[in-house]
Short mmCIF file of C-alpha atoms and ligand atoms in Angstrom, two decimals:
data_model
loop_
_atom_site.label_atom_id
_atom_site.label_comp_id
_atom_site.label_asym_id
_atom_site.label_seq_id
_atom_site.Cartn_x
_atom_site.Cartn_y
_atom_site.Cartn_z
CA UNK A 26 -181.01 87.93 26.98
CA UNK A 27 -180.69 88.60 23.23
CA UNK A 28 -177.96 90.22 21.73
CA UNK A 29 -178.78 92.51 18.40
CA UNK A 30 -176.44 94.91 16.28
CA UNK A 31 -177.11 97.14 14.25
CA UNK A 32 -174.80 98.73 11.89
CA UNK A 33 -175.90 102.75 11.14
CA UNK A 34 -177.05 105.16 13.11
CA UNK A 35 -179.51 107.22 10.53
CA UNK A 36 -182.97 106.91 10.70
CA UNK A 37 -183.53 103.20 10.07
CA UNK A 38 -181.19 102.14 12.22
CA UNK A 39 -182.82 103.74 15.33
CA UNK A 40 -186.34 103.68 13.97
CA UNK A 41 -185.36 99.86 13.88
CA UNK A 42 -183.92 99.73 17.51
CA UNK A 43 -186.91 101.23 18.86
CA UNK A 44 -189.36 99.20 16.84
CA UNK A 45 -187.64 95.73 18.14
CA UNK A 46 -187.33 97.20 21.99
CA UNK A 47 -191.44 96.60 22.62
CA UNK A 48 -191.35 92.95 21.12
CA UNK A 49 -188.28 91.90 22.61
CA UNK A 50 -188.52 92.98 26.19
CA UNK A 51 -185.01 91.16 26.98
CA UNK A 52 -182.68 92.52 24.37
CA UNK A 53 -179.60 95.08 24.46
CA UNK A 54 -179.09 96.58 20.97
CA UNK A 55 -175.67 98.40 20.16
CA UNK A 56 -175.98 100.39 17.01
CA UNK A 57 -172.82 100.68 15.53
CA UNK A 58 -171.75 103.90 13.77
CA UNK A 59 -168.21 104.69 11.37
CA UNK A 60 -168.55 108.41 12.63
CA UNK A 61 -168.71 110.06 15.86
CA UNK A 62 -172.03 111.69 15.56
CA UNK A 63 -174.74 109.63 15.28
CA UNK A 64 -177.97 110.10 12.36
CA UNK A 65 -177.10 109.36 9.10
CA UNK A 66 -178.94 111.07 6.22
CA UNK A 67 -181.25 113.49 8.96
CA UNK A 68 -177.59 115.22 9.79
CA UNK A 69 -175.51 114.50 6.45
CA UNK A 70 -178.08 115.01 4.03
CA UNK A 71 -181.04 116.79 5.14
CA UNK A 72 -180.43 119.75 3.61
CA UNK A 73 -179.25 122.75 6.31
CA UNK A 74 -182.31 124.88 5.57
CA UNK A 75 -184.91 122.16 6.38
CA UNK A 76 -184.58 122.26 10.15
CA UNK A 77 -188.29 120.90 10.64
CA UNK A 78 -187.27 118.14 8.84
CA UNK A 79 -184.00 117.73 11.12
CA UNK A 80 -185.84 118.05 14.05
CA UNK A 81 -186.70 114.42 13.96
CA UNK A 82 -183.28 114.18 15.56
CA UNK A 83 -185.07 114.35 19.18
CA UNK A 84 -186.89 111.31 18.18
CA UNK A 85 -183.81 109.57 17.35
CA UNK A 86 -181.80 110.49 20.57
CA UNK A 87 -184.63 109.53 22.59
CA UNK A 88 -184.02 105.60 21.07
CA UNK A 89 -180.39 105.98 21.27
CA UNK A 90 -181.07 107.38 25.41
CA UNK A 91 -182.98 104.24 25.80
CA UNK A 92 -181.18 101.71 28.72
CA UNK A 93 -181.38 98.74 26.45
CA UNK A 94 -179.76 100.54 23.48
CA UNK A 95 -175.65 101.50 23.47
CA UNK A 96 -174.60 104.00 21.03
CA UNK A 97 -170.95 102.78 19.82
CA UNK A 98 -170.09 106.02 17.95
CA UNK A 99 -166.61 106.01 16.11
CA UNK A 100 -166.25 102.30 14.92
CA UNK A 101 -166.28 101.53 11.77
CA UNK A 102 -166.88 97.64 10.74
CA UNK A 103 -164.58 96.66 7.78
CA UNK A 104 -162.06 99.09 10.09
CA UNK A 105 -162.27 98.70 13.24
CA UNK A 106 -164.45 95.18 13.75
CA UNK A 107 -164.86 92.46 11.06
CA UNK A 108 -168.36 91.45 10.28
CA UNK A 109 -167.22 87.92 10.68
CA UNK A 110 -165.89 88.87 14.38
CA UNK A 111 -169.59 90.51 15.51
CA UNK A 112 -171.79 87.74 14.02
CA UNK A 113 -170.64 85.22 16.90
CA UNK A 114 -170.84 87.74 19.39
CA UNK A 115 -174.45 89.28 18.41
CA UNK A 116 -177.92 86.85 17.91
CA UNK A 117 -178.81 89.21 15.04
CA UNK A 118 -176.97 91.76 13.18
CA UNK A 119 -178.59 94.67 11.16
CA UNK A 120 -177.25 96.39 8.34
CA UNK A 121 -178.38 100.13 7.97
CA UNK A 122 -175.40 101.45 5.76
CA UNK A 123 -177.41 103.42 3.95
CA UNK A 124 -176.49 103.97 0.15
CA UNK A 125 -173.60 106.39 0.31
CA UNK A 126 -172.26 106.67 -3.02
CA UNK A 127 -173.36 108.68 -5.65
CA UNK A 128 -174.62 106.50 -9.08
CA UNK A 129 -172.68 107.55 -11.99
CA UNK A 130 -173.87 108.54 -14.97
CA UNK A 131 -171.10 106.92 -16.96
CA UNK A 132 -170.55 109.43 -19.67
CA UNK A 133 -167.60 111.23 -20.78
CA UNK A 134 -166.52 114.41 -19.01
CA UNK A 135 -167.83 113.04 -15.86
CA UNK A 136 -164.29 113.18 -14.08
CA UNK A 137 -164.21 117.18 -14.85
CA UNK A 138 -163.41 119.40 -11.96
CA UNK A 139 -166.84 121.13 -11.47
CA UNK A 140 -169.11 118.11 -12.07
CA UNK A 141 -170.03 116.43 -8.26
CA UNK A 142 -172.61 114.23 -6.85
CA UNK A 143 -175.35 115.14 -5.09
CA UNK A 144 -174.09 112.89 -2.32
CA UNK A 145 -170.47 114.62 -2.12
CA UNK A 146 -172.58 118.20 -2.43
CA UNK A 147 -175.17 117.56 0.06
CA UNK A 148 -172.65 116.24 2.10
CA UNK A 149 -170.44 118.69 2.27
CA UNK A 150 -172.93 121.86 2.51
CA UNK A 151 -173.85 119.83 5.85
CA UNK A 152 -170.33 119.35 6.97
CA UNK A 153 -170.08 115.73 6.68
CA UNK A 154 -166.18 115.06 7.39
CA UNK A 155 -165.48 113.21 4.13
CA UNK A 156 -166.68 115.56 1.43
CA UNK A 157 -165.09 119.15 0.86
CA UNK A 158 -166.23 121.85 -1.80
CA UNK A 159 -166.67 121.38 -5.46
CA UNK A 160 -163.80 122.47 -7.24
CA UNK A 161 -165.69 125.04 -8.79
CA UNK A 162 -165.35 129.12 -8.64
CA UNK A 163 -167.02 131.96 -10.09
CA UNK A 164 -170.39 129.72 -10.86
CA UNK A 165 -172.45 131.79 -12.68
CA UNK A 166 -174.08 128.76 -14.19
CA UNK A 167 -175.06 125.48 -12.63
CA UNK A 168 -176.68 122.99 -14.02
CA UNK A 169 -178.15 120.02 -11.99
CA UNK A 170 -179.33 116.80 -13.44
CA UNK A 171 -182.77 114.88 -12.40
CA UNK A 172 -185.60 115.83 -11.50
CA UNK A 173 -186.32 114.44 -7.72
CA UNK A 174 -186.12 116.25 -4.34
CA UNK A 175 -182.51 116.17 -4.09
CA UNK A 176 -182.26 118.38 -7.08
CA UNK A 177 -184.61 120.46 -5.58
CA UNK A 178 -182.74 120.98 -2.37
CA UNK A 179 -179.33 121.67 -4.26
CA UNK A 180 -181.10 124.71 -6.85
CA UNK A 181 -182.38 125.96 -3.18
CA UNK A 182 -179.43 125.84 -1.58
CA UNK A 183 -177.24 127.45 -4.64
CA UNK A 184 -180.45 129.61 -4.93
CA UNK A 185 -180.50 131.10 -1.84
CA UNK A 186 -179.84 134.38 -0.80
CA UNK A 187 -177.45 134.48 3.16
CA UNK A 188 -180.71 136.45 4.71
CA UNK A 189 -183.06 133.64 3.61
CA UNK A 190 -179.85 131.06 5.17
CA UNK A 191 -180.82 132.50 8.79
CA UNK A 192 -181.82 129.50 11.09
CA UNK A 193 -179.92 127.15 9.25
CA UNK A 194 -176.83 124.97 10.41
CA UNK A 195 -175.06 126.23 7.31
CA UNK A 196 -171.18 127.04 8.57
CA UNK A 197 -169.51 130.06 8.47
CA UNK A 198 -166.72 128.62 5.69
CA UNK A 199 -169.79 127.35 3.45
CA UNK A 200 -171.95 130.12 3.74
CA UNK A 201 -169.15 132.38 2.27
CA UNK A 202 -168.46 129.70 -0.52
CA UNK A 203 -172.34 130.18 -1.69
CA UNK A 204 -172.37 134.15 -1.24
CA UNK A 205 -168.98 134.20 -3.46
CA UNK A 206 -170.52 132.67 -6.39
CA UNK A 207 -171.96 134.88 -8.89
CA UNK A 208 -174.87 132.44 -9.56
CA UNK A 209 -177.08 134.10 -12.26
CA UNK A 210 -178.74 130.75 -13.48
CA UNK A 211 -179.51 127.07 -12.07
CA UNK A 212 -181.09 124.60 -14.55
CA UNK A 213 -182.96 121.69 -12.76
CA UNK A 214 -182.93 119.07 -16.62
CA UNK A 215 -184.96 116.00 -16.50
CA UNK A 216 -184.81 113.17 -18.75
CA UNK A 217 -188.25 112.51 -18.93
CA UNK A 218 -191.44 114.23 -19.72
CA UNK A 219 -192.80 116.47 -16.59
CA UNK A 220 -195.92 114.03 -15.55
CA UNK A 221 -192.40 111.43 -14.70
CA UNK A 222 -190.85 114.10 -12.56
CA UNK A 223 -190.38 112.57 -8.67
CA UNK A 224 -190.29 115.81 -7.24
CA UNK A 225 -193.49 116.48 -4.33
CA UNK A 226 -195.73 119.12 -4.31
CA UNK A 227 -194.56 120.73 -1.38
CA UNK A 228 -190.43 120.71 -2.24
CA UNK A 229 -191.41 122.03 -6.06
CA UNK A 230 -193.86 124.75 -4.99
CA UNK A 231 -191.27 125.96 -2.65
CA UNK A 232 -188.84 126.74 -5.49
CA UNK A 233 -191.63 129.52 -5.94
CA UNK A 234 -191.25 131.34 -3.02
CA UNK A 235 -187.34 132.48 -3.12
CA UNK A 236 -186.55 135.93 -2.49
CA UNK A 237 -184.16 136.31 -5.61
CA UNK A 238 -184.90 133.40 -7.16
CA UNK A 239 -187.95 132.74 -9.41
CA UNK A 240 -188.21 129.32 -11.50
CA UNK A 241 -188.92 129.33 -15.18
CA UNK A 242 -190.51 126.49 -17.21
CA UNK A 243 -187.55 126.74 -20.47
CA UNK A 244 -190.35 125.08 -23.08
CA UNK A 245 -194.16 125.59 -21.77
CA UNK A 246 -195.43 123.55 -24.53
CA UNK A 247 -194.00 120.43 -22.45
CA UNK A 248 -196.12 120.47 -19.93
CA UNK A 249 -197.81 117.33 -19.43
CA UNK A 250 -199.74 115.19 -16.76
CA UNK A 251 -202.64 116.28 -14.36
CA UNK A 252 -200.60 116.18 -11.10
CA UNK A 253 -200.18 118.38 -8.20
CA UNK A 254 -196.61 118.53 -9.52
CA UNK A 255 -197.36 119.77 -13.15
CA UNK A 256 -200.02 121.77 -11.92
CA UNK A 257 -197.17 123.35 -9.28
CA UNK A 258 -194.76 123.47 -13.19
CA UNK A 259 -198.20 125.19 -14.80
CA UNK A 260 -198.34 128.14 -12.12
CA UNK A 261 -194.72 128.62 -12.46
CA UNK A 262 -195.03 129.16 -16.32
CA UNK A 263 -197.64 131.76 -15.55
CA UNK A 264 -196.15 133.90 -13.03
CA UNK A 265 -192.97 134.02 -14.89
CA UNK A 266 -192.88 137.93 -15.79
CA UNK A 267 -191.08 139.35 -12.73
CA UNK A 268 -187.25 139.99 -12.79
CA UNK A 269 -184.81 138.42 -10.12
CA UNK A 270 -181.49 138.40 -10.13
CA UNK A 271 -181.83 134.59 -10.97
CA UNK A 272 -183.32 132.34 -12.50
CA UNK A 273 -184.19 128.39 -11.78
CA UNK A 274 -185.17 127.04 -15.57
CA UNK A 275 -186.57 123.34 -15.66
CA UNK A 276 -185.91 121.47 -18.70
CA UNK A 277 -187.56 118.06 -19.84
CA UNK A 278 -187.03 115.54 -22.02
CA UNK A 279 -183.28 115.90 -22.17
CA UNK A 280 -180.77 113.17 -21.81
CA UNK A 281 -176.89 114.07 -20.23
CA UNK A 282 -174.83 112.96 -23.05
CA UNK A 283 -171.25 114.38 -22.11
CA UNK A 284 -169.57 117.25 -19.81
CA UNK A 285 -167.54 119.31 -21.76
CA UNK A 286 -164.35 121.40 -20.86
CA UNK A 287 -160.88 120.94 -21.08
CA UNK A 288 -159.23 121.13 -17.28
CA UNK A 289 -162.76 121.88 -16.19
CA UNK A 290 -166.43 122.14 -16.77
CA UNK A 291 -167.71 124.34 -19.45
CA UNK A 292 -170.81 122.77 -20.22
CA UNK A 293 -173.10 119.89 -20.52
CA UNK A 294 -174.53 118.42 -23.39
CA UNK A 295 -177.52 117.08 -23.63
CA UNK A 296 -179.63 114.89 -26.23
CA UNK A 297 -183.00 115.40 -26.88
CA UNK A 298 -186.06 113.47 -27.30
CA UNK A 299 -185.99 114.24 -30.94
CA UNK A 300 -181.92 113.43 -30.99
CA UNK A 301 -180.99 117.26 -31.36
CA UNK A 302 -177.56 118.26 -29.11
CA UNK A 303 -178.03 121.08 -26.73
CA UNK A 304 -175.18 122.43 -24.52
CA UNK A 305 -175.75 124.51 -21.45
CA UNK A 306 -173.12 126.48 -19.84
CA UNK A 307 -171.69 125.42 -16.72
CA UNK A 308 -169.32 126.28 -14.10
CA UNK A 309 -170.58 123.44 -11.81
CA UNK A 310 -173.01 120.34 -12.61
CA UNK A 311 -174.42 118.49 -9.86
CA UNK A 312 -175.77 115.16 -10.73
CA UNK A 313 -179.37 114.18 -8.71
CA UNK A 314 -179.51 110.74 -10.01
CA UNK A 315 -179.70 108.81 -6.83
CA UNK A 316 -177.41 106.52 -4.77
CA UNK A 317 -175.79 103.27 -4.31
CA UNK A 318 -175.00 100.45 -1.04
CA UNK A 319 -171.36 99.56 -1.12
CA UNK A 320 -169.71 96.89 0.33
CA UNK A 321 -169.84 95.87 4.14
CA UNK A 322 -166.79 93.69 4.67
CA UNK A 323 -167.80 90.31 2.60
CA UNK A 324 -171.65 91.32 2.37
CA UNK A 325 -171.83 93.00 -1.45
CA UNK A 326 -174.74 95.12 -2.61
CA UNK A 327 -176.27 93.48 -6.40
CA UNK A 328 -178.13 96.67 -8.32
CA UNK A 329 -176.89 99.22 -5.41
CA UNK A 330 -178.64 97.30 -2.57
CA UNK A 331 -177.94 94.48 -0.63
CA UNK A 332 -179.57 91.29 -1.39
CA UNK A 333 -182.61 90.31 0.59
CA UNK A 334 -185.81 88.38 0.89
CA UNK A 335 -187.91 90.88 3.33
CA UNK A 336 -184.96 92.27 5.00
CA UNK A 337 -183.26 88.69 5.24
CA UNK A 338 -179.84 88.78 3.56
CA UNK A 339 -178.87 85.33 5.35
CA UNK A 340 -178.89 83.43 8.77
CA UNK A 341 -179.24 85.98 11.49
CA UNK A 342 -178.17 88.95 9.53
CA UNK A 343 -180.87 91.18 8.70
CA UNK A 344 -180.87 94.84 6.07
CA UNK A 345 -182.82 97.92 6.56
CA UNK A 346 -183.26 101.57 4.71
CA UNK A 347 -181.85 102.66 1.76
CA UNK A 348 -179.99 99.48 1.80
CA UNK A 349 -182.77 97.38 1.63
CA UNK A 350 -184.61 98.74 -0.61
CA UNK A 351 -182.65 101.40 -2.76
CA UNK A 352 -182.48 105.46 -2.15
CA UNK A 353 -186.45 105.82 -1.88
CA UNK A 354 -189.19 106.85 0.50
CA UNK A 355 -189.93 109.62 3.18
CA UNK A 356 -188.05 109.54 6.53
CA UNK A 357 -191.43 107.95 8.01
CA UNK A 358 -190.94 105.32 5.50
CA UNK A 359 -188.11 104.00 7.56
CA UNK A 360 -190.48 103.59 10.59
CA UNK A 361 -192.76 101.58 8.82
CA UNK A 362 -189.94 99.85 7.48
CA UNK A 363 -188.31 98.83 10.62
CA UNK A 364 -191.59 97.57 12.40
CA UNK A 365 -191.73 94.63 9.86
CA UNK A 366 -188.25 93.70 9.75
CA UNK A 367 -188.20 94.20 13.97
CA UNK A 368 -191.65 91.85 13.71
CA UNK A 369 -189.25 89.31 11.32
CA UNK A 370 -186.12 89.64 13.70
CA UNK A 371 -188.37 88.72 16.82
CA UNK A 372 -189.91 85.55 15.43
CA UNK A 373 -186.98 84.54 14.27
CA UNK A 374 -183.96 84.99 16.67
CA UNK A 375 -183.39 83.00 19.31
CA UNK A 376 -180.43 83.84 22.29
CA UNK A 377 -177.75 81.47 22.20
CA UNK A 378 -175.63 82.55 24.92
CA UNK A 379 -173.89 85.45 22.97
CA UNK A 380 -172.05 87.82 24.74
CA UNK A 381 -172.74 90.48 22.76
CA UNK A 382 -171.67 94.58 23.76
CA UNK A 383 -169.67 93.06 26.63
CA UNK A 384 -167.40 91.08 24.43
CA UNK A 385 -167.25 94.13 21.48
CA UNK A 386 -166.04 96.24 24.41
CA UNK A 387 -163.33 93.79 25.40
CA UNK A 388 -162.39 93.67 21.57
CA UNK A 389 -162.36 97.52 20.56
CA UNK A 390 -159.97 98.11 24.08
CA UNK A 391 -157.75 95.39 22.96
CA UNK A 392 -157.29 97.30 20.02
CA UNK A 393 -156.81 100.61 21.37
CA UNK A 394 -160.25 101.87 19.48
CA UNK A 395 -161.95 104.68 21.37
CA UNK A 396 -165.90 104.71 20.79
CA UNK A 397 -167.90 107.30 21.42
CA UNK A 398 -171.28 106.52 23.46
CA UNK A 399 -174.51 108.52 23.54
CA UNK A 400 -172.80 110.49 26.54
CA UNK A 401 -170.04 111.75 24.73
CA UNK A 402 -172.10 112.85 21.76
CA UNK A 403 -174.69 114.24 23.72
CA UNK A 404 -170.82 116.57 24.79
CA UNK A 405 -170.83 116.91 20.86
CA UNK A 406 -174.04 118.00 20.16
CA UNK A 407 -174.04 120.76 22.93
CA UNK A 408 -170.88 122.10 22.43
CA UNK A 409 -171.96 122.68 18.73
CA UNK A 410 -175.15 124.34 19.62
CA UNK A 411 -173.26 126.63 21.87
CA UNK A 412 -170.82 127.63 19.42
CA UNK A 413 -173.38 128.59 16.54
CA UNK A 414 -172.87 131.97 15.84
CA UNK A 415 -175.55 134.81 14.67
CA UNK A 416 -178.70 133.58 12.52
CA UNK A 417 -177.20 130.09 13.14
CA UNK A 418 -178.98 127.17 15.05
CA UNK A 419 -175.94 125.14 15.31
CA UNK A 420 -172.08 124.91 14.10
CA UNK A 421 -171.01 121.47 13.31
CA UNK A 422 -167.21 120.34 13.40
CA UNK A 423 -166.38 118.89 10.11
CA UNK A 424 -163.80 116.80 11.20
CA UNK A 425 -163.65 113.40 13.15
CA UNK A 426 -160.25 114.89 15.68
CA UNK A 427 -162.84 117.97 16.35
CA UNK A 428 -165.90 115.76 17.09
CA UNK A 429 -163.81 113.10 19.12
CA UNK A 430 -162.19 116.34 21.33
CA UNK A 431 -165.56 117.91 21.95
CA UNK A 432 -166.58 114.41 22.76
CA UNK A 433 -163.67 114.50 25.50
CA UNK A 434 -162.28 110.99 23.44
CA UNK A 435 -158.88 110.47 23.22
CA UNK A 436 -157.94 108.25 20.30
CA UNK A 437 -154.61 107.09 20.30
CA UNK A 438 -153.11 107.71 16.96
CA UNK A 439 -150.54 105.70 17.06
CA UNK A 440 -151.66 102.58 17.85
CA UNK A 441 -152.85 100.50 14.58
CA UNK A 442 -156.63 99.39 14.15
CA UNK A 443 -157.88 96.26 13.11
CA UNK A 444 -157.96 96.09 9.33
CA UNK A 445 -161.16 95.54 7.45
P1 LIG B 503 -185.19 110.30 -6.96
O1 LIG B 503 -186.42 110.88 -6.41
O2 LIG B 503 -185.20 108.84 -7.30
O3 LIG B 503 -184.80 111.13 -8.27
C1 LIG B 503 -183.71 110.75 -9.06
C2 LIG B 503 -183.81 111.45 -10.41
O4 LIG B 503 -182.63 111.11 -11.14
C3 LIG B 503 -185.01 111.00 -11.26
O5 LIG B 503 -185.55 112.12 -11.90
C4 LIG B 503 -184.36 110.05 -12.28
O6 LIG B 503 -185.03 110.00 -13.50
C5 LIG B 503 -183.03 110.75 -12.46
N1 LIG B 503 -182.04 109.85 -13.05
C6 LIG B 503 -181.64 108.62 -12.62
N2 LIG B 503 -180.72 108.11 -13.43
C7 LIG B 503 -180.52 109.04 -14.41
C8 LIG B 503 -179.71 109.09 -15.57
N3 LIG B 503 -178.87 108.08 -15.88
N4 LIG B 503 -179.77 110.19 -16.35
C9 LIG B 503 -180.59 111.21 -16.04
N5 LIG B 503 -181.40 111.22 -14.96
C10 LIG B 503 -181.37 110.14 -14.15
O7 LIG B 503 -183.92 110.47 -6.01
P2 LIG B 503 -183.40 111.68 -5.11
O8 LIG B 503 -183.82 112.99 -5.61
O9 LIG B 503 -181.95 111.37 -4.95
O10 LIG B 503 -184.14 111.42 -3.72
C11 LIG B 503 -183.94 110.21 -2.99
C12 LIG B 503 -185.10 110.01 -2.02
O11 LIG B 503 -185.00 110.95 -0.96
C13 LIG B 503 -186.45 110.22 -2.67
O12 LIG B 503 -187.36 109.31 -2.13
C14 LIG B 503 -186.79 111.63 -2.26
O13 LIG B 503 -188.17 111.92 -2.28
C15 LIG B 503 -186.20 111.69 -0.86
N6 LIG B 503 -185.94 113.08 -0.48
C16 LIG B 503 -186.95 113.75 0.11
C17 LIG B 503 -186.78 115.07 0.45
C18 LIG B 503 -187.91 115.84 1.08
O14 LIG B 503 -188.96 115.25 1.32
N7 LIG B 503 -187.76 117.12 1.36
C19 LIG B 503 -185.59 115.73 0.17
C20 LIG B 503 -184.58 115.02 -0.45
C21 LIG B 503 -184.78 113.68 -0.78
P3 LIG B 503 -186.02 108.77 -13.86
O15 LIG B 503 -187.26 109.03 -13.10
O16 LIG B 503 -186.15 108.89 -15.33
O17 LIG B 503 -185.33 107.50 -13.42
#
């Protein structure tokens, strides 16, 4: 019997679990996860409107339902297990951490009440339990920097009108925050030309279709490249007579220089190609510019990922996802992923005895630490589809205490958990 963890629950950790179940017919995997609720990115950052795109969800439970695979919601390693206490209890162990903090752009201003990452934002529009809203009111203004998908799904969201919200898992409390801002204009600013924007097709075109919303290309004469993408920036250009109520502009070839304000954001100013300053007003800036790995106990990310020669950071401890290989790639990119590293895992690992989930049990009771198993979430997950209220397809709990009580957990406060 082989013994395999894996640390995170989003998509590469259980494309990853399922991908090494077929070649390994005789191992248990436990996928370790910091929060109650299991799927990473597809809950946390998916954005709330996308629910095609968070449907892949069923795929994922159906890996973490599997008998060979334990879902040990709730335990954090670095907090709650050592890394240096589950390598002699596992054959293998996987890091799938993700990248979850937001790259800096390292310019002044920066600190300004108003300016947020897109991980913090995303992450709190989809009631992730460690992010809360910008400190930002009466937006009429927002300007988000770079020009990939993310960006794209923050203008949306800010964008949006609450009718075209309807089918989302957007909460009650959030909802409210977006209707009360007085958004009149978002600006999506690249720092390269338009043929270098990473946007796709599909996410760009759909900035097209909004019902108050219509996106405006700031200098026309920019327009470069033969993509699908600069065609998509060409159409807008052309249909851009009709009034809305607001207005997406795209600038290019601008460079964030500084946020400006005193106590908060007022604008940010940008540096052009040609070295000319240009300020844009801003209530709140957003900044798309991607994502870093951090630390997993004595394991340290180099250039925001960690380390590794094919998904090999060292003897029996293996990296997929976003920390393999930096914030980059599809959701299906994970699945491809994870069948070479689970291909690499099964020549390599052989069972030594390990005692693996039994033992982690033994070691989380001793220290009072309640985990929550794909049982308990599965008590999560419907008790937050029953509770969604109108036009809503779920409402999350945004806190670990309301998670772990839906989950019928008891975690004893008092008691102190192993430190990291
Ligand atoms: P991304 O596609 O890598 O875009 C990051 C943007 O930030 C780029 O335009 C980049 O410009 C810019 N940038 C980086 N550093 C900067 C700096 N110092 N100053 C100004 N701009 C800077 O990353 P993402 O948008 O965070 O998306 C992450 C991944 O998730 C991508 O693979 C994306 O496709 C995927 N995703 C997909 C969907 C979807 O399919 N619906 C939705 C969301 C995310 P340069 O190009 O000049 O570096």
């Amino acid at each position: 019997m082989l013994h395999i963890a894996i640390i995170g629950s989003g998509p590469a950790g259980c494309y990853l679990a399922d991908q090494l179940l077929l070649p390994l017919p005789d191992a248990s995997i436990d996928i370790l996860e910091r929060l109650p609720a299991p799927f990473g990115l597809i809950r946390y950052g998916v954005a709330p409107d996308h629910q095609g795109t968070k449907a892949v969800t069923r795929v994922l439970d159906r890996v973490l339902s599997r008998e060979r695979v334990n879902f040990f919601g709730n335990v954090e390693v670095g907090r709650d297990v050592r890394l240096d206490e589950l390598m002699p209890l596992y054959d293998a162990v996987v890091l799938a951490t993700g990248a979850t903090r937001d790259r800096k752009l390292g310019i002044s201003g920066e600190e300004l009440p108003g300016v947020i990452g897109s991980g913090a934002f995303t992450g709190w529009y989809n009631g992730h339990p460690d992010h809360s809203a910008p400190l930002a009111q009466g937006v009429r203004s927002a300007v988000i920097i770079g020009n990939g998908n993310v960006a794209i799904d923050v203008a949306r969201i800010l964008a949006k009108g609450p009718a075209e919200l309807t089918g989302s898992d957007l909460s009650p409390a959030i909802t409210a925050w977006l209707a009360a801002q007085p958004v009149e204009t978002i600006h999506i600013v690249g720092r390269r030309t338009t043929a270098d924007a990473k946007f796709t097709e599909h996410e760009l075109a759909e900035l097209g279709t909004l019902d108050r919303a219509r996106p405006v290309i700031v200098d026309p004469t920019a327009l470069a490249g033969q993509s699908a993408v600069v065609e998509t920036l060409r159409k807008f250009a052309a249909e851009e007579n009709h009034k809305t109520p607001l207005t997406i502009n795209f600038h290019f070839n601008l460079t964030p220089a500084a946020f400006l304000g005193d106590h908060r954001l007022r604008a940010v100013q940008f540096r052009s190609s040609g070295g000319v300053r240009i300020e844009l007003p801003a209530q709140l800036a957003v900044t798309c510019i991607g994502y870093e790995t951090v630390a997993c106990c004595p394991v340290n990310p180099s250039n925001g990922v960690f380390p590794n020669e094919g998904g090999k950071v060292g003897k029996r401890l293996y990296v997929v996802g976003w920390a393999k290989r930096g914030p980059s790639g599809t959701i299906p990119t994970n699945r491809t992923e994870a069948q070479q590293v689970a291909q690499r895992i099964a020549q390599e690992v052989t069972g030594a005895g390990r005692p693996g989930g039994a033992a982690l049990r033994e070691l989380l009771e001793r220290r009072h630490v309640r985990w929550v198993d794909h049982a308990a979430w599965r008590r999560v997950d419907a008790v937050e589809l029953a509770r969604a209220g109108e036009g809503r397809c779920r409402e999350k709990f945004s806190t670990v205490a309301e998670m772990l009580e839906a989950a019928q957990v008891q975690q004893n406060l008092t008691c102190p958990r192993a430190k990291g």
